[in-house]
Amino acid sequence: MPRAALRGGVKRALRPAAASVGRLGVSRRASRLLPPSLPRAPPLSHHPPRRPAPQVTQVSGSGAAPPRRAAMHGRLKLRPSEAQAAARRREREEKLRLYRTAMAAIFEKRRRGQLDGEALALAAAVLAAQPDVGTLWNVRREALARPPAPGWAAAELALAGGCLGVNPKSYGAWHHRAWVLRRVTTTGDAAGDATAEAEGALCARLLAADPRNFHAWEHRRAVAGADGAGAELEFAASLLARDFSNFSAWHYRGELLRGARTPGPPGGGGGPGALGGGRLRQELELVHNAVFTDPNDQSAWVYLRCLLSRARPPAAIICLYVNREDATLAATFSRPVAVSQGSPELELTMDEAPVDASWRSAEGRRRPGYVWLCDLPPDALDPPLSRRRFRVTWRPGPAHRDVILEPGSDESWSQEPVTPQELFWPEMGGADPAVMQEQVETCRELLELEPRSRGPLLTLVLLLSCLDPAANEAETLRCLQTLLEADPLRGGFVRDLRSRAAAAAGILRLEGAGEAPPPDGPRLCLAGRELTSLPLLERLGLVTGLELGGNRLRGPPAGLGGLRRLRVLDLSHNEVATLAGLPPLPRLEELLLDGNPISHAPALAPLAACPRLARLGLAGTPLAAAPGAAAHLAELLPRVEVALA
Amino acid sequence: MAGASPPAGRRRLLDDGVRTATSAEQTKVEDIVQEVFNAYKTNHHASQFVLQREKHFHYLKRGLRQLTEAYECLDASRPWLCYWILHSLELLEEPIPESVTSDICQFLSRCQSPQGGFGGGPGQHPHLAPTYAAVNALCIIGTEEAFNVIDRKKLLEYLHSLKQPDGSFLMHVGGEVDVRSAYCAASVASLTNVLTPTLFAGTAEWIARCQNWEGGIGGVPGMEAHGGYTFCGVAALVILKKEHLLNLRSLLHWVTSRQMRFEGGFQGRCNKLVDGCYSFWQAGLLPLLHRALHARGDAALSMTHWMFDQSALQEYILLCCQCPAGGLLDKPGKSRDFYHTCYCLSGLAIAQHFGSGDLHHEVVLGIPENRLQATHPVYNIAPEKVVKAVLHFLQQPVPSPEPEATAATAD
């Protein structure tokens, strides 16, 4: 029964009513009556400070019964007495008068260019009560731009420090502190209190009150600089010793160690490279202490994944495919890229001579995409006996890729081999395999104790996928199934992970069979895998057949347009209601849509742009049962043999 | 822990008897939420979740009245109060009397600085946050008078004066840099048709640097990921059409992990407590992500639901965030305020409305009258108000900034 609301309410009610904090003689409470200025909590938001509770007169509950929580909101209804209300009103009016007088005086002095000691004192007085008036911090900085009085730095720091006592998340006060410190460094003025120790102590005080105050963490990081990283690691550890759920402290460690990690590739974004062995051991020990104490605490798991993560590799060309008949070249990237009008980013040469190429997305839209196509000049592939070497260079990255079309062949490609460990979750894998394997054991051990714990389940899935995804497929799917049951709120995310795992495993099977692909080209079968999506298509650019029957796909997979060789697509018994958005598939001959909820012919309209489509399966669809369907389809797709039953 | 079971699939925190300051706080919140859920179950067998529209309306109306009285009170967040109240009222589909909107226009024009942009009150230095709030408020009003308040040429000059060589923006001249400023600048520039490629050169790349290994976005590069900053960063990238610079997969993982599995609301950061305002900052990210992934042609996307539990969020807002006297709040036991009223209602609108135009699907928990007006997930004003403003300002040419308007330095 003792509820936070009740405890907080009573505690606040007992607080002395008017502890004077401002030089205007304004009570802390009165200062709260002015709405704070700038949004405090990011971004635009502010969490208005807790209003002090008025003296309690309890209106709910009856007689001597313990205070009942009002209605269903658990909030005590508190009403100030008339006299108290009047006192508050007077206090507020007085506060307002002082505030307005001071602001008017400051603006007047500024207008006259009298930014003197008096202006500074007035600004300080208002800021002490209301630290969020950015204008006044600016006035102070303007005034201090003239040669300031000796000891100015200490005075400014004291003021900003006091303001942080009033509002520990005041953007203005934190910024002013940083400004003073920078100025002291550049002007060589007497530093006064402006030492790294003093700043550290202030931040430590504020973090003791609110260990998640990111302003204080950020200020510490800026002040400590690269040299102070050792001491800062200890500081973060001391806060973690007090509360290992404090994610800000974990994050801080991660940032401090960024310098100790090997740099990630340029333009990778999102994470650094590997952490050196000894240091990594220490961190892992810290994590293990936390996760064995409470496997359900998310902070340490997120940190563990950070330790084992690496920067995402920059976009690179992973496949080039050229087809003589289409006179088209397709460039596939490792992640979506944007190519603008005129294509300055992508350069094509043929036999070392630049080709004036115009690139278009394989999805038919000028949006970031994996696959970009360009038409080759009509004479480029003529006569058919010529040997042609094409080179595509991606300007934002240094990489290029070549493809050679031999005389007499219709098509040619050059594809980067798949690195199995980087397929499923490329950001995972910033440590050597032995360390990763140890973490796998840790997760398994914890799951024996707590089989439905989210942290170890998800971490295990990611670890297994970057060790040996093919061998670990069964365990991965088992973990994902448990995760689905344990965390239904994020079911969609887990189902997508499962689809991704299935796709990755399928791609690796294809790669394994790469020695002797079937004569009609590689075909991938992922039937009956509960797929909700089919990611990683960028790694399947050369398949000729996709068997996706009996899944839960709501539409043709994104990125099909990049599959320039696809002849057979089996989407039967999925949840496809329309093919809207399907890009033209130049070689598609057979499409199976049996058993999908397709109910009207226009849903199939994009097929008219597939020039070789010869067979279409629609058995068991509502459309097949509709009267006149056959005639309608014959009109829409005259050259296609449609099977309605 | 009280006896009745939590809603299906909801999980309480298991702290294994090991208490940390964080787990103790979390357990406390879950206890309160559990009690609210239980009380609801015992008292409301037959009835349904109800949004107390009338009470919220009166609370907001009173705020508007005070606003008109308090014009002379100088402080630094008046345009925000205008925006929070006006937006809450438009979500509740409550009309605002013309006399009031006209007063607001006049007041906001007094907040506008001769340098361009808006200050927190008359006479104050301009600042991007109140500039964003003022422009949004004026677009909600959406009258000729409101549009005419904005000095677009000066606004563009002001935005240029804040631009940093690395692509970021200062929040105000002499002020700090963080990702809020990029969003505020992109939002007002795109609404008022002063968005130029030069103004935002390098901005998208700078924002992408703020995405960290968690997947979310921090205030500056290297800072812990945070719901508010993440919203600002992603919304700005949507405006600049550069969402692909982010790692969308890790971002999606991060934001979906922020919905609390017991309370149903969102937390702002890893291992923090639920807070009603993140119903917008976090849940509002999912329409933006949906759009970004859809643009990529992702057919796996649902065409009826966002990628979070919309019902669980509505349940949290309706049961735990309504003040019985009107207004909405952070969590049970906290005080109401206009900020939380605005963002709880905005989050409720996001959770009720999927998609827009032809592709629109509603999930309204409780009685049908709980249905709110939809909100635009980028600007957080009604979608038709966005259209109206954009069409209005499109008729006016993009002003060309004075050549001497060059970047101010951070100090």
Tab-separated table of N, CA and C in Angstrom, chain A residues 9 104 129 190 253 255 288 297 332 342 350 367 395 398 435 465 495 530 586 617 642:
chain	number	residue	atom	x	y	z
A	9	GLY	N	4.142	12.734	-2.271
A	9	GLY	CA	3.252	13.835	-1.951
A	9	GLY	C	3.492	14.345	-0.546
A	104	ALA	N	13.365	44.404	-17.691
A	104	ALA	CA	13.259	45.689	-18.384
A	104	ALA	C	14.549	46.475	-18.191
A	129	ALA	N	17.264	32.433	-10.412
A	129	ALA	CA	15.931	31.888	-10.181
A	129	ALA	C	15.387	31.174	-11.416
A	190	ALA	N	43.197	33.894	-15.241
A	190	ALA	CA	43.295	33.092	-14.021
A	190	ALA	C	42.136	32.109	-14.007
A	253	ARG	N	31.265	4.260	-20.515
A	253	ARG	CA	32.435	3.377	-20.685
A	253	ARG	C	32.663	3.078	-22.162
A	255	GLU	N	31.903	4.792	-24.716
A	255	GLU	CA	32.447	5.948	-25.432
A	255	GLU	C	33.918	6.161	-25.090
A	288	HIS	N	29.749	-9.765	-17.158
A	288	HIS	CA	29.336	-11.050	-16.586
A	288	HIS	C	28.835	-10.895	-15.171
A	297	ASP	N	18.229	-7.810	-16.688
A	297	ASP	CA	18.515	-6.384	-16.780
A	297	ASP	C	19.083	-6.073	-18.155
A	332	THR	N	24.934	-3.994	-58.084
A	332	THR	CA	24.279	-4.258	-56.800
A	332	THR	C	25.192	-3.810	-55.670
A	342	GLY	N	21.717	12.501	-63.276
A	342	GLY	CA	23.017	12.772	-63.879
A	342	GLY	C	24.105	11.843	-63.368
A	350	MET	N	33.910	1.449	-70.339
A	350	MET	CA	33.921	0.236	-71.150
A	350	MET	C	35.263	0.208	-71.862
A	367	ARG	N	14.948	6.512	-55.710
A	367	ARG	CA	15.047	6.477	-54.257
A	367	ARG	C	16.255	5.625	-53.954
A	395	ARG	N	31.837	6.544	-56.519
A	395	ARG	CA	32.665	7.688	-56.137
A	395	ARG	C	32.739	7.910	-54.622
A	398	PRO	N	35.967	4.232	-52.260
A	398	PRO	CA	37.075	4.062	-53.192
A	398	PRO	C	36.890	2.839	-54.109
A	435	VAL	N	36.531	-15.465	-28.275
A	435	VAL	CA	35.818	-14.637	-27.294
A	435	VAL	C	34.308	-14.741	-27.527
A	465	SER	N	24.881	-16.286	-35.183
A	465	SER	CA	24.823	-15.953	-36.605
A	465	SER	C	26.174	-15.482	-37.123
A	495	ARG	N	9.809	-11.956	-35.656
A	495	ARG	CA	9.461	-12.704	-36.884
A	495	ARG	C	10.344	-12.269	-38.043
A	530	GLU	N	7.697	-19.772	-42.565
A	530	GLU	CA	7.036	-18.690	-41.812
A	530	GLU	C	7.676	-17.329	-42.089
A	586	PRO	N	12.602	-8.858	-66.106
A	586	PRO	CA	12.832	-9.079	-67.538
A	586	PRO	C	12.758	-10.547	-67.962
A	617	GLY	N	-0.148	-18.986	-62.102
A	617	GLY	CA	-1.015	-19.852	-61.304
A	617	GLY	C	-1.848	-19.036	-60.334
A	642	VAL	N	-3.038	-18.798	-68.030
A	642	VAL	CA	-3.431	-18.643	-66.627
A	642	VAL	C	-4.112	-19.911	-66.141
